[in-house]
């Protein structure tokens, strides 16, 4: 039976949000033939009280060829089934339908006005660690399939299209998208944007700098060959410029002191849930509680706007001339309303500050001389955090003295989220966010 095959297969997918928890039931909610041998499925997965929906591209063949065995789901009812995202003979259907602005059943394929799409490009699945699945077509386009579906327009499509209309810098140009109605709401299934073929991932660049420093421990972070601080400064400036464009493209507001206090109450509740799920956090929770209390003690009105929401070094790419910011979809798994809510831009600043800490400490996890390198880790992180903040100010980002208390609280709030994220997805990485409470 196909549902049994899918149940066994989905549990092991990187993008599956319910890893580690038993699947009580999987049902196929919709099954649409997009082309011969290519079906689009939306499946519901029930685990305890939660019901999540995922989209699958299902390839169907009598015999699954060797080139696709790595994508095999299994055989049932005399058919071979596999993840068609890996079959370039079939994924061209998506690009062609976007280029043509076609409707296929309830699926609507669209392209931006004036966006010329070369449909001859063949796809490969991107190998990067991802919460979704990205198809890279030649070296021209990348189509991100949002695997876990939450009703509504994905913030990444909404924000990227709005910034492109404003001809904003520091974004990858959007080309098209796929949508359908889910629970009566237009819902984004995928989006296609320019593929930055000559770019390097910010996380990889930062790690290279840290590795260089660790390999020459007698040098300071600013002397090491891979000094990253000038890049951190430029990234800060680009971040401030994108924040300014987002403030112009979407509504803004003011979070009054009372709302700031209420936000800290929410953070306290989130902390309590995190402590229940990750006991290692319990002994450190007071650090976050004290930071939240300091915000309450000096609460004042703060400007709010649309923000990135899940900002870190893995979400930015360095081209030969620029920093490009990607993946405006917010924290995976959070309700759409929360991901589209107006927030302080300092939330993104805090996310990137956390990422410098991650880059500095990640390599220490299993490094033979970790103890001796701790000072370099702290120095590298401090140098790049301050450079990023300097760049953010230089780019016009608001960083006032009275914001320091809120920024610290937002950093610890992000660290609480990361503790839960790592406990669920990468337990060996857990010491990295836990260290944020020891500083
Ligand atoms: N436009 C792009 N050009 C080149 N590489 C990209 C592009 N968008 C994403 N990537 C690569 O894919 C990785 C994952 O992208 P991301 O949007 O973060 O996916 P997810 O939200 O599924 O984690 C990024 O770290 C980057 O390496
Ligand atoms: O990139 P995603 O949208 O999937 O974000 C999730 O996964 C991230 C890891 O891929 C995770 O980021 C954490 O690890 C990064 C290094 O891998 C580090 O740069 C970030 O600072 C740290 O938060 C992110 O939290 C999660 O939402």
GROMACS .gro file of C-alpha atoms and ligand atoms in nm:
model
  493
    1UNK     CA    1   0.000   0.000   0.000
    2UNK     CA    2   0.134   0.341  -0.096
    3UNK     CA    3   0.048   0.504   0.240
    4UNK     CA    4   0.251   0.241   0.424
    5UNK     CA    5   0.547   0.302   0.196
    6UNK     CA    6   0.518   0.679   0.245
    7UNK     CA    7   0.492   0.640   0.624
    8UNK     CA    8   0.820   0.450   0.641
    9UNK     CA    9   0.997   0.682   0.398
   10UNK     CA   10   0.886   1.025   0.525
   11UNK     CA   11   1.006   0.957   0.880
   12UNK     CA   12   1.369   0.962   0.757
   13UNK     CA   13   1.358   1.278   0.548
   14UNK     CA   14   1.572   1.572   0.669
   15UNK     CA   15   1.280   1.807   0.615
   16UNK     CA   16   1.035   1.595   0.816
   17UNK     CA   17   0.943   1.798   1.125
   18UNK     CA   18   0.824   1.497   1.328
   19UNK     CA   19   1.152   1.304   1.339
   20UNK     CA   20   1.195   1.092   1.651
   21UNK     CA   21   0.821   1.073   1.721
   22UNK     CA   22   0.603   0.779   1.609
   23UNK     CA   23   0.369   0.840   1.315
   24UNK     CA   24   0.014   0.742   1.417
   25UNK     CA   25  -0.131   0.779   1.069
   26UNK     CA   26  -0.051   0.913   0.722
   27UNK     CA   27  -0.329   0.998   0.476
   28UNK     CA   28  -0.313   1.119   0.115
   29UNK     CA   29  -0.525   1.436   0.106
   30UNK     CA   30  -0.471   1.509  -0.263
   31UNK     CA   31  -0.309   1.321  -0.551
   32UNK     CA   32  -0.273   1.503  -0.884
   33UNK     CA   33  -0.103   1.381  -1.200
   34UNK     CA   34   0.117   1.668  -1.325
   35UNK     CA   35   0.259   1.471  -1.617
   36UNK     CA   36   0.290   1.103  -1.713
   37UNK     CA   37   0.477   0.934  -1.426
   38UNK     CA   38   0.471   1.248  -1.208
   39UNK     CA   39   0.217   1.299  -0.930
   40UNK     CA   40   0.184   1.581  -0.676
   41UNK     CA   41   0.066   1.462  -0.334
   42UNK     CA   42  -0.032   1.646  -0.022
   43UNK     CA   43  -0.023   1.409   0.274
   44UNK     CA   44  -0.138   1.455   0.633
   45UNK     CA   45   0.078   1.307   0.906
   46UNK     CA   46  -0.076   1.260   1.249
   47UNK     CA   47   0.155   1.226   1.549
   48UNK     CA   48  -0.021   1.238   1.883
   49UNK     CA   49  -0.207   1.569   1.894
   50UNK     CA   50  -0.027   1.719   1.593
   51UNK     CA   51  -0.133   1.694   1.227
   52UNK     CA   52   0.114   1.826   0.972
   53UNK     CA   53   0.080   1.838   0.598
   54UNK     CA   54   0.363   1.784   0.353
   55UNK     CA   55   0.392   1.799  -0.022
   56UNK     CA   56   0.560   1.523  -0.221
   57UNK     CA   57   0.654   1.487  -0.585
   58UNK     CA   58   0.590   1.120  -0.653
   59UNK     CA   59   0.765   0.951  -0.944
   60UNK     CA   60   0.601   0.630  -1.067
   61UNK     CA   61   0.772   0.369  -1.288
   62UNK     CA   62   0.739  -0.005  -1.344
   63UNK     CA   63   1.110  -0.035  -1.267
   64UNK     CA   64   1.310   0.232  -1.082
   65UNK     CA   65   1.639   0.287  -1.273
   66UNK     CA   66   1.976   0.274  -1.094
   67UNK     CA   67   2.019   0.651  -1.125
   68UNK     CA   68   1.712   0.694  -0.900
   69UNK     CA   69   1.756   0.418  -0.642
   70UNK     CA   70   1.880   0.676  -0.388
   71UNK     CA   71   1.537   0.842  -0.417
   72UNK     CA   72   1.340   0.517  -0.397
   73UNK     CA   73   1.034   0.507  -0.175
   74UNK     CA   74   0.943   0.147  -0.259
   75UNK     CA   75   0.723  -0.079  -0.468
   76UNK     CA   76   0.347  -0.125  -0.421
   77UNK     CA   77   0.058  -0.237  -0.639
   78UNK     CA   78   0.304  -0.338  -0.912
   79UNK     CA   79   0.456   0.012  -0.932
   80UNK     CA   80   0.789   0.159  -0.829
   81UNK     CA   81   0.758   0.490  -0.637
   82UNK     CA   82   1.033   0.745  -0.573
   83UNK     CA   83   1.092   1.108  -0.479
   84UNK     CA   84   1.057   1.273  -0.821
   85UNK     CA   85   1.247   1.581  -0.701
   86UNK     CA   86   1.552   1.375  -0.799
   87UNK     CA   87   1.429   1.301  -1.153
   88UNK     CA   88   1.536   1.574  -1.397
   89UNK     CA   89   1.325   1.405  -1.664
   90UNK     CA   90   1.017   1.503  -1.462
   91UNK     CA   91   1.106   1.825  -1.276
   92UNK     CA   92   1.117   2.022  -1.602
   93UNK     CA   93   0.736   2.011  -1.578
   94UNK     CA   94   0.749   2.258  -1.287
   95UNK     CA   95   0.967   2.511  -1.470
   96UNK     CA   96   0.763   2.485  -1.791
   97UNK     CA   97   0.435   2.536  -1.602
   98UNK     CA   98   0.573   2.844  -1.418
   99UNK     CA   99   0.704   2.988  -1.747
  100UNK     CA  100   0.362   2.934  -1.905
  101UNK     CA  101   0.163   3.058  -1.604
  102UNK     CA  102  -0.038   2.736  -1.619
  103UNK     CA  103  -0.306   2.593  -1.389
  104UNK     CA  104  -0.284   2.217  -1.335
  105UNK     CA  105  -0.586   2.106  -1.136
  106UNK     CA  106  -0.586   2.308  -0.811
  107UNK     CA  107  -0.216   2.397  -0.855
  108UNK     CA  108  -0.142   2.742  -0.994
  109UNK     CA  109   0.198   2.803  -1.155
  110UNK     CA  110   0.299   3.170  -1.187
  111UNK     CA  111   0.594   3.384  -1.293
  112UNK     CA  112   0.683   3.743  -1.217
  113UNK     CA  113   0.587   3.987  -1.491
  114UNK     CA  114   0.867   4.010  -1.743
  115UNK     CA  115   1.061   3.721  -1.589
  116UNK     CA  116   1.198   3.517  -1.879
  117UNK     CA  117   1.249   3.153  -1.771
  118UNK     CA  118   1.476   2.924  -1.976
  119UNK     CA  119   1.287   2.594  -1.957
  120UNK     CA  120   1.574   2.395  -2.110
  121UNK     CA  121   1.759   2.397  -1.776
  122UNK     CA  122   1.769   2.056  -1.605
  123UNK     CA  123   1.751   2.023  -1.227
  124UNK     CA  124   1.963   1.869  -0.954
  125UNK     CA  125   1.860   1.846  -0.588
  126UNK     CA  126   2.071   2.080  -0.375
  127UNK     CA  127   2.283   1.886  -0.128
  128UNK     CA  128   2.281   2.152   0.150
  129UNK     CA  129   2.124   2.073   0.488
  130UNK     CA  130   1.773   2.210   0.449
  131UNK     CA  131   1.433   2.234   0.613
  132UNK     CA  132   1.288   2.210   0.259
  133UNK     CA  133   1.403   2.069  -0.077
  134UNK     CA  134   1.568   2.291  -0.337
  135UNK     CA  135   1.602   2.205  -0.706
  136UNK     CA  136   1.885   2.383  -0.887
  137UNK     CA  137   1.812   2.422  -1.260
  138UNK     CA  138   2.142   2.449  -1.445
  139UNK     CA  139   2.325   2.745  -1.290
  140UNK     CA  140   2.028   2.975  -1.347
  141UNK     CA  141   1.746   2.902  -1.102
  142UNK     CA  142   1.680   2.747  -0.765
  143UNK     CA  143   1.327   2.624  -0.689
  144UNK     CA  144   1.257   2.572  -0.320
  145UNK     CA  145   0.981   2.322  -0.250
  146UNK     CA  146   0.827   2.403   0.087
  147UNK     CA  147   0.789   2.053   0.224
  148UNK     CA  148   0.583   2.118   0.539
  149UNK     CA  149   0.274   2.316   0.436
  150UNK     CA  150   0.119   2.582   0.652
  151UNK     CA  151  -0.186   2.755   0.500
  152UNK     CA  152  -0.107   3.104   0.369
  153UNK     CA  153   0.137   3.287   0.146
  154UNK     CA  154   0.492   3.202   0.253
  155UNK     CA  155   0.668   3.512   0.392
  156UNK     CA  156   0.973   3.430   0.180
  157UNK     CA  157   0.773   3.473  -0.142
  158UNK     CA  158   0.585   3.777  -0.009
  159UNK     CA  159   0.898   3.959   0.108
  160UNK     CA  160   1.126   3.866  -0.184
  161UNK     CA  161   0.866   3.976  -0.441
  162UNK     CA  162   0.800   4.305  -0.257
  163UNK     CA  163   1.171   4.383  -0.228
  164UNK     CA  164   1.226   4.294  -0.595
  165UNK     CA  165   0.948   4.536  -0.693
  166UNK     CA  166   1.140   4.806  -0.504
  167UNK     CA  167   1.459   4.699  -0.684
  168UNK     CA  168   1.613   4.647  -0.341
  169UNK     CA  169   1.976   4.537  -0.320
  170UNK     CA  170   2.100   4.226  -0.137
  171UNK     CA  171   1.829   3.980  -0.255
  172UNK     CA  172   1.823   3.694  -0.508
  173UNK     CA  173   1.587   3.793  -0.788
  174UNK     CA  174   1.256   3.598  -0.780
  175UNK     CA  175   1.126   3.435  -1.101
  176UNK     CA  176   0.810   3.246  -1.016
  177UNK     CA  177   0.614   3.034  -0.772
  178UNK     CA  178   0.358   2.755  -0.731
  179UNK     CA  179   0.052   2.792  -0.510
  180UNK     CA  180  -0.273   2.616  -0.427
  181UNK     CA  181  -0.561   2.665  -0.183
  182UNK     CA  182  -0.517   2.492   0.152
  183UNK     CA  183  -0.799   2.525   0.407
  184UNK     CA  184  -0.942   2.789   0.175
  185UNK     CA  185  -0.625   3.003   0.182
  186UNK     CA  186  -0.387   3.069  -0.111
  187UNK     CA  187  -0.080   2.872   0.003
  188UNK     CA  188   0.272   2.882  -0.140
  189UNK     CA  189   0.406   2.542  -0.246
  190UNK     CA  190   0.734   2.651  -0.405
  191UNK     CA  191   0.924   2.955  -0.520
  192UNK     CA  192   1.192   2.998  -0.785
  193UNK     CA  193   1.465   3.261  -0.774
  194UNK     CA  194   1.800   3.328  -0.939
  195UNK     CA  195   2.067   3.077  -0.843
  196UNK     CA  196   2.379   3.255  -0.717
  197UNK     CA  197   2.624   3.021  -0.888
  198UNK     CA  198   2.932   3.228  -0.801
  199UNK     CA  199   2.847   3.279  -0.434
  200UNK     CA  200   2.970   3.130  -0.108
  201UNK     CA  201   2.754   3.047   0.190
  202UNK     CA  202   2.816   3.279   0.487
  203UNK     CA  203   2.841   2.987   0.727
  204UNK     CA  204   3.111   2.817   0.520
  205UNK     CA  205   3.308   3.141   0.491
  206UNK     CA  206   3.291   3.207   0.866
  207UNK     CA  207   3.399   2.850   0.947
  208UNK     CA  208   3.696   2.886   0.711
  209UNK     CA  209   3.803   3.195   0.902
  210UNK     CA  210   3.768   3.023   1.240
  211UNK     CA  211   3.953   2.714   1.113
  212UNK     CA  212   4.237   2.935   0.990
  213UNK     CA  213   4.263   3.094   1.334
  214UNK     CA  214   4.254   2.761   1.516
  215UNK     CA  215   4.530   2.631   1.290
  216UNK     CA  216   4.747   2.927   1.393
  217UNK     CA  217   4.653   2.970   1.762
  218UNK     CA  218   4.947   3.197   1.836
  219UNK     CA  219   4.786   3.466   1.620
  220UNK     CA  220   4.493   3.685   1.725
  221UNK     CA  221   4.163   3.680   1.537
  222UNK     CA  222   4.245   4.009   1.362
  223UNK     CA  223   4.588   3.884   1.249
  224UNK     CA  224   4.480   3.542   1.126
  225UNK     CA  225   4.486   3.504   0.748
  226UNK     CA  226   4.111   3.449   0.739
  227UNK     CA  227   4.016   3.765   0.930
  228UNK     CA  228   3.641   3.782   0.866
  229UNK     CA  229   3.567   4.110   1.044
  230UNK     CA  230   3.560   4.327   0.732
  231UNK     CA  231   3.300   4.090   0.588
  232UNK     CA  232   3.102   4.101   0.912
  233UNK     CA  233   3.100   4.481   0.885
  234UNK     CA  234   2.972   4.466   0.525
  235UNK     CA  235   2.710   4.209   0.628
  236UNK     CA  236   2.593   4.443   0.903
  237UNK     CA  237   2.556   4.726   0.652
  238UNK     CA  238   2.365   4.505   0.407
  239UNK     CA  239   2.136   4.391   0.690
  240UNK     CA  240   2.051   4.750   0.784
  241UNK     CA  241   1.982   4.835   0.418
  242UNK     CA  242   1.745   4.539   0.376
  243UNK     CA  243   1.571   4.630   0.703
  244UNK     CA  244   1.519   4.982   0.566
  245UNK     CA  245   1.371   4.842   0.242
  246UNK     CA  246   1.143   4.606   0.438
  247UNK     CA  247   1.021   4.897   0.651
  248UNK     CA  248   0.937   5.085   0.332
  249UNK     CA  249   0.771   4.788   0.162
  250UNK     CA  250   0.550   4.674   0.451
  251UNK     CA  251   0.357   4.833   0.741
  252UNK     CA  252   0.560   4.941   1.045
  253UNK     CA  253   0.455   5.022   1.399
  254UNK     CA  254   0.558   5.088   1.756
  255UNK     CA  255   0.560   4.824   2.029
  256UNK     CA  256   0.465   5.018   2.343
  257UNK     CA  257   0.632   4.948   2.678
  258UNK     CA  258   0.336   4.737   2.794
  259UNK     CA  259   0.362   4.519   2.482
  260UNK     CA  260   0.737   4.482   2.536
  261UNK     CA  261   0.663   4.354   2.888
  262UNK     CA  262   0.405   4.114   2.744
  263UNK     CA  263   0.664   3.995   2.491
  264UNK     CA  264   0.896   3.910   2.781
  265UNK     CA  265   0.614   3.712   2.943
  266UNK     CA  266   0.584   3.514   2.619
  267UNK     CA  267   0.960   3.453   2.629
  268UNK     CA  268   0.931   3.329   2.988
  269UNK     CA  269   0.662   3.079   2.882
  270UNK     CA  270   0.872   2.968   2.586
  271UNK     CA  271   1.169   2.924   2.823
  272UNK     CA  272   0.962   2.711   3.061
  273UNK     CA  273   0.854   2.482   2.775
  274UNK     CA  274   1.213   2.457   2.654
  275UNK     CA  275   1.336   2.360   3.003
  276UNK     CA  276   1.075   2.084   3.013
  277UNK     CA  277   1.196   1.950   2.678
  278UNK     CA  278   1.570   1.998   2.733
  279UNK     CA  279   1.670   1.939   3.099
  280UNK     CA  280   2.027   2.065   3.035
  281UNK     CA  281   1.876   2.415   3.005
  282UNK     CA  282   1.732   2.413   3.359
  283UNK     CA  283   2.055   2.515   3.540
  284UNK     CA  284   2.104   2.803   3.294
  285UNK     CA  285   1.745   2.929   3.265
  286UNK     CA  286   1.797   3.200   3.529
  287UNK     CA  287   2.036   3.381   3.294
  288UNK     CA  288   1.753   3.427   3.042
  289UNK     CA  289   1.497   3.505   3.312
  290UNK     CA  290   1.721   3.781   3.454
  291UNK     CA  291   1.771   3.927   3.106
  292UNK     CA  292   1.396   3.928   3.041
  293UNK     CA  293   1.338   4.096   3.378
  294UNK     CA  294   1.591   4.369   3.294
  295UNK     CA  295   1.388   4.446   2.979
  296UNK     CA  296   1.072   4.472   3.189
  297UNK     CA  297   1.249   4.701   3.439
  298UNK     CA  298   1.350   4.953   3.169
  299UNK     CA  299   1.071   4.883   2.917
  300UNK     CA  300   1.023   5.157   2.657
  301UNK     CA  301   0.851   5.181   2.319
  302UNK     CA  302   1.044   5.023   2.031
  303UNK     CA  303   0.988   5.047   1.653
  304UNK     CA  304   0.867   4.728   1.486
  305UNK     CA  305   0.848   4.612   1.124
  306UNK     CA  306   0.862   4.298   0.911
  307UNK     CA  307   1.189   4.114   0.975
  308UNK     CA  308   1.376   3.810   0.841
  309UNK     CA  309   1.291   3.606   1.151
  310UNK     CA  310   1.548   3.327   1.118
  311UNK     CA  311   1.859   3.525   1.044
  312UNK     CA  312   2.194   3.345   1.059
  313UNK     CA  313   2.511   3.289   0.857
  314UNK     CA  314   2.348   3.003   0.666
  315UNK     CA  315   2.090   3.247   0.529
  316UNK     CA  316   2.337   3.481   0.361
  317UNK     CA  317   2.562   3.436   0.059
  318UNK     CA  318   2.869   3.631  -0.050
  319UNK     CA  319   2.896   3.698  -0.424
  320UNK     CA  320   3.213   3.859  -0.566
  321UNK     CA  321   3.054   4.200  -0.509
  322UNK     CA  322   2.783   4.174  -0.244
  323UNK     CA  323   2.613   4.002   0.049
  324UNK     CA  324   2.279   3.848  -0.052
  325UNK     CA  325   2.015   3.769   0.211
  326UNK     CA  326   1.803   3.456   0.156
  327UNK     CA  327   1.521   3.258   0.312
  328UNK     CA  328   1.284   3.519   0.452
  329UNK     CA  329   1.043   3.249   0.567
  330UNK     CA  330   1.100   3.299   0.939
  331UNK     CA  331   1.156   3.027   1.198
  332UNK     CA  332   1.051   2.693   1.044
  333UNK     CA  333   0.745   2.545   1.207
  334UNK     CA  334   0.622   2.862   1.374
  335UNK     CA  335   0.262   2.965   1.292
  336UNK     CA  336   0.243   3.185   0.984
  337UNK     CA  337   0.082   3.471   1.177
  338UNK     CA  338   0.385   3.475   1.413
  339UNK     CA  339   0.628   3.467   1.121
  340UNK     CA  340   0.450   3.762   0.953
  341UNK     CA  341   0.406   3.965   1.273
  342UNK     CA  342   0.588   4.298   1.312
  343UNK     CA  343   0.900   4.262   1.529
  344UNK     CA  344   1.195   4.468   1.638
  345UNK     CA  345   1.472   4.450   1.372
  346UNK     CA  346   1.699   4.378   1.669
  347UNK     CA  347   1.559   4.024   1.652
  348UNK     CA  348   1.753   3.971   1.328
  349UNK     CA  349   2.060   4.145   1.471
  350UNK     CA  350   2.042   3.906   1.769
  351UNK     CA  351   2.008   3.606   1.535
  352UNK     CA  352   2.324   3.700   1.347
  353UNK     CA  353   2.517   3.769   1.671
  354UNK     CA  354   2.422   3.417   1.779
  355UNK     CA  355   2.553   3.284   1.451
  356UNK     CA  356   2.900   3.427   1.509
  357UNK     CA  357   2.898   3.241   1.839
  358UNK     CA  358   2.795   2.923   1.657
  359UNK     CA  359   3.076   2.957   1.403
  360UNK     CA  360   3.336   3.019   1.677
  361UNK     CA  361   3.228   2.731   1.898
  362UNK     CA  362   3.104   2.469   1.650
  363UNK     CA  363   3.456   2.359   1.556
  364UNK     CA  364   3.553   2.325   1.923
  365UNK     CA  365   3.295   2.050   1.976
  366UNK     CA  366   3.532   1.767   1.885
  367UNK     CA  367   3.863   1.959   1.854
  368UNK     CA  368   4.156   1.786   2.034
  369UNK     CA  369   4.285   2.119   2.176
  370UNK     CA  370   3.943   2.271   2.249
  371UNK     CA  371   4.053   2.390   2.594
  372UNK     CA  372   4.348   2.585   2.453
  373UNK     CA  373   4.139   2.739   2.176
  374UNK     CA  374   3.857   2.866   2.392
  375UNK     CA  375   4.016   3.213   2.421
  376UNK     CA  376   4.052   3.234   2.042
  377UNK     CA  377   3.687   3.130   2.001
  378UNK     CA  378   3.574   3.409   2.230
  379UNK     CA  379   3.804   3.662   2.059
  380UNK     CA  380   3.689   3.563   1.709
  381UNK     CA  381   3.324   3.587   1.811
  382UNK     CA  382   3.368   3.922   1.989
  383UNK     CA  383   3.562   4.076   1.696
  384UNK     CA  384   3.298   3.973   1.441
  385UNK     CA  385   3.002   4.058   1.659
  386UNK     CA  386   3.131   4.411   1.713
  387UNK     CA  387   3.220   4.449   1.343
  388UNK     CA  388   2.870   4.337   1.243
  389UNK     CA  389   2.712   4.586   1.487
  390UNK     CA  390   2.939   4.865   1.360
  391UNK     CA  391   2.836   4.785   1.003
  392UNK     CA  392   2.470   4.774   1.101
  393UNK     CA  393   2.495   5.122   1.252
  394UNK     CA  394   2.693   5.252   0.953
  395UNK     CA  395   2.416   5.122   0.727
  396UNK     CA  396   2.158   5.325   0.919
  397UNK     CA  397   2.034   5.048   1.147
  398UNK     CA  398   1.899   5.169   1.482
  399UNK     CA  399   2.130   5.062   1.765
  400UNK     CA  400   2.086   5.293   2.062
  401UNK     CA  401   2.229   5.259   2.411
  402UNK     CA  402   1.887   5.185   2.554
  403UNK     CA  403   1.847   4.899   2.305
  404UNK     CA  404   2.133   4.697   2.455
  405UNK     CA  405   1.914   4.538   2.723
  406UNK     CA  406   1.652   4.430   2.468
  407UNK     CA  407   1.922   4.304   2.227
  408UNK     CA  408   2.072   4.084   2.500
  409UNK     CA  409   1.730   3.942   2.586
  410UNK     CA  410   1.656   3.870   2.219
  411UNK     CA  411   1.990   3.693   2.185
  412UNK     CA  412   1.911   3.467   2.480
  413UNK     CA  413   1.560   3.410   2.345
  414UNK     CA  414   1.716   3.291   2.017
  415UNK     CA  415   1.954   3.070   2.214
  416UNK     CA  416   1.654   2.910   2.389
  417UNK     CA  417   1.501   2.836   2.047
  418UNK     CA  418   1.836   2.693   1.929
  419UNK     CA  419   1.865   2.467   2.233
  420UNK     CA  420   1.532   2.308   2.141
  421UNK     CA  421   1.621   2.301   1.770
  422UNK     CA  422   1.954   2.126   1.832
  423UNK     CA  423   1.808   1.883   2.086
  424UNK     CA  424   1.555   1.774   1.822
  425UNK     CA  425   1.776   1.781   1.512
  426UNK     CA  426   2.148   1.779   1.602
  427UNK     CA  427   2.198   1.667   1.965
  428UNK     CA  428   2.577   1.677   1.932
  429UNK     CA  429   2.550   2.052   1.861
  430UNK     CA  430   2.360   2.118   2.186
  431UNK     CA  431   2.666   2.252   2.377
  432UNK     CA  432   2.689   2.541   2.127
  433UNK     CA  433   2.364   2.723   2.218
  434UNK     CA  434   2.396   2.615   2.584
  435UNK     CA  435   2.725   2.809   2.599
  436UNK     CA  436   2.529   3.130   2.534
  437UNK     CA  437   2.406   3.117   2.895
  438UNK     CA  438   2.757   3.080   3.036
  439UNK     CA  439   2.900   3.399   2.879
  440LIG     N1  440   1.945   3.176  -0.454
  440LIG     C1  441   2.039   3.088  -0.414
  440LIG     N2  442   2.154   3.073  -0.485
  440LIG     C2  443   2.248   2.984  -0.446
  440LIG     N3  444   2.237   2.904  -0.338
  440LIG     C3  445   2.124   2.915  -0.265
  440LIG     C4  446   2.020   3.006  -0.298
  440LIG     N4  447   1.919   2.994  -0.206
  440LIG     C5  448   1.961   2.898  -0.119
  440LIG     N5  449   2.083   2.852  -0.153
  440LIG     C6  450   2.161   2.749  -0.082
  440LIG     O1  451   2.069   2.659  -0.022
  440LIG     C7  452   2.090   2.655   0.121
  440LIG     C8  453   1.956   2.638   0.190
  440LIG     O2  454   1.876   2.746   0.148
  440LIG     P1  455   1.757   2.794   0.244
  440LIG     O3  456   1.678   2.895   0.171
  440LIG     O4  457   1.815   2.829   0.377
  440LIG     O5  458   1.675   2.658   0.256
  440LIG     P2  459   1.589   2.612   0.383
  440LIG     O6  460   1.498   2.724   0.418
  440LIG     O7  461   1.519   2.491   0.330
  440LIG     O8  462   1.691   2.579   0.491
  440LIG     C9  463   2.155   2.788   0.153
  440LIG     O9  464   2.235   2.779   0.271
  440LIG    C10  465   2.243   2.809   0.030
  440LIG    O10  466   2.364   2.736   0.046
  441LIG     O1  467   1.816   2.739   0.791
  441LIG     P1  468   1.683   2.705   0.847
  441LIG     O2  469   1.576   2.796   0.802
  441LIG     O3  470   1.646   2.561   0.830
  441LIG     O4  471   1.699   2.731   1.008
  441LIG     C1  472   1.701   2.621   1.101
  441LIG     O5  473   1.821   2.544   1.082
  441LIG     C2  474   1.945   2.615   1.108
  441LIG     C3  475   2.058   2.517   1.085
  441LIG     O6  476   2.057   2.481   0.948
  441LIG     C4  477   1.946   2.671   1.251
  441LIG     O7  478   2.063   2.756   1.264
  441LIG     C5  479   2.152   2.727   1.371
  441LIG     O8  480   2.267   2.662   1.315
  441LIG     C6  481   2.337   2.741   1.218
  441LIG     C7  482   2.456   2.658   1.173
  441LIG     O9  483   2.410   2.538   1.110
  441LIG     C8  484   2.384   2.873   1.283
  441LIG    O10  485   2.447   2.954   1.184
  441LIG     C9  486   2.265   2.947   1.341
  441LIG    O11  487   2.312   3.064   1.408
  441LIG    C10  488   2.190   2.858   1.438
  441LIG    O12  489   2.070   2.924   1.477
  441LIG    C11  490   1.825   2.759   1.271
  441LIG    O13  491   1.825   2.805   1.409
  441LIG    C12  492   1.697   2.680   1.242
  441LIG    O14  493   1.585   2.768   1.250
   0.00000   0.00000   0.00000
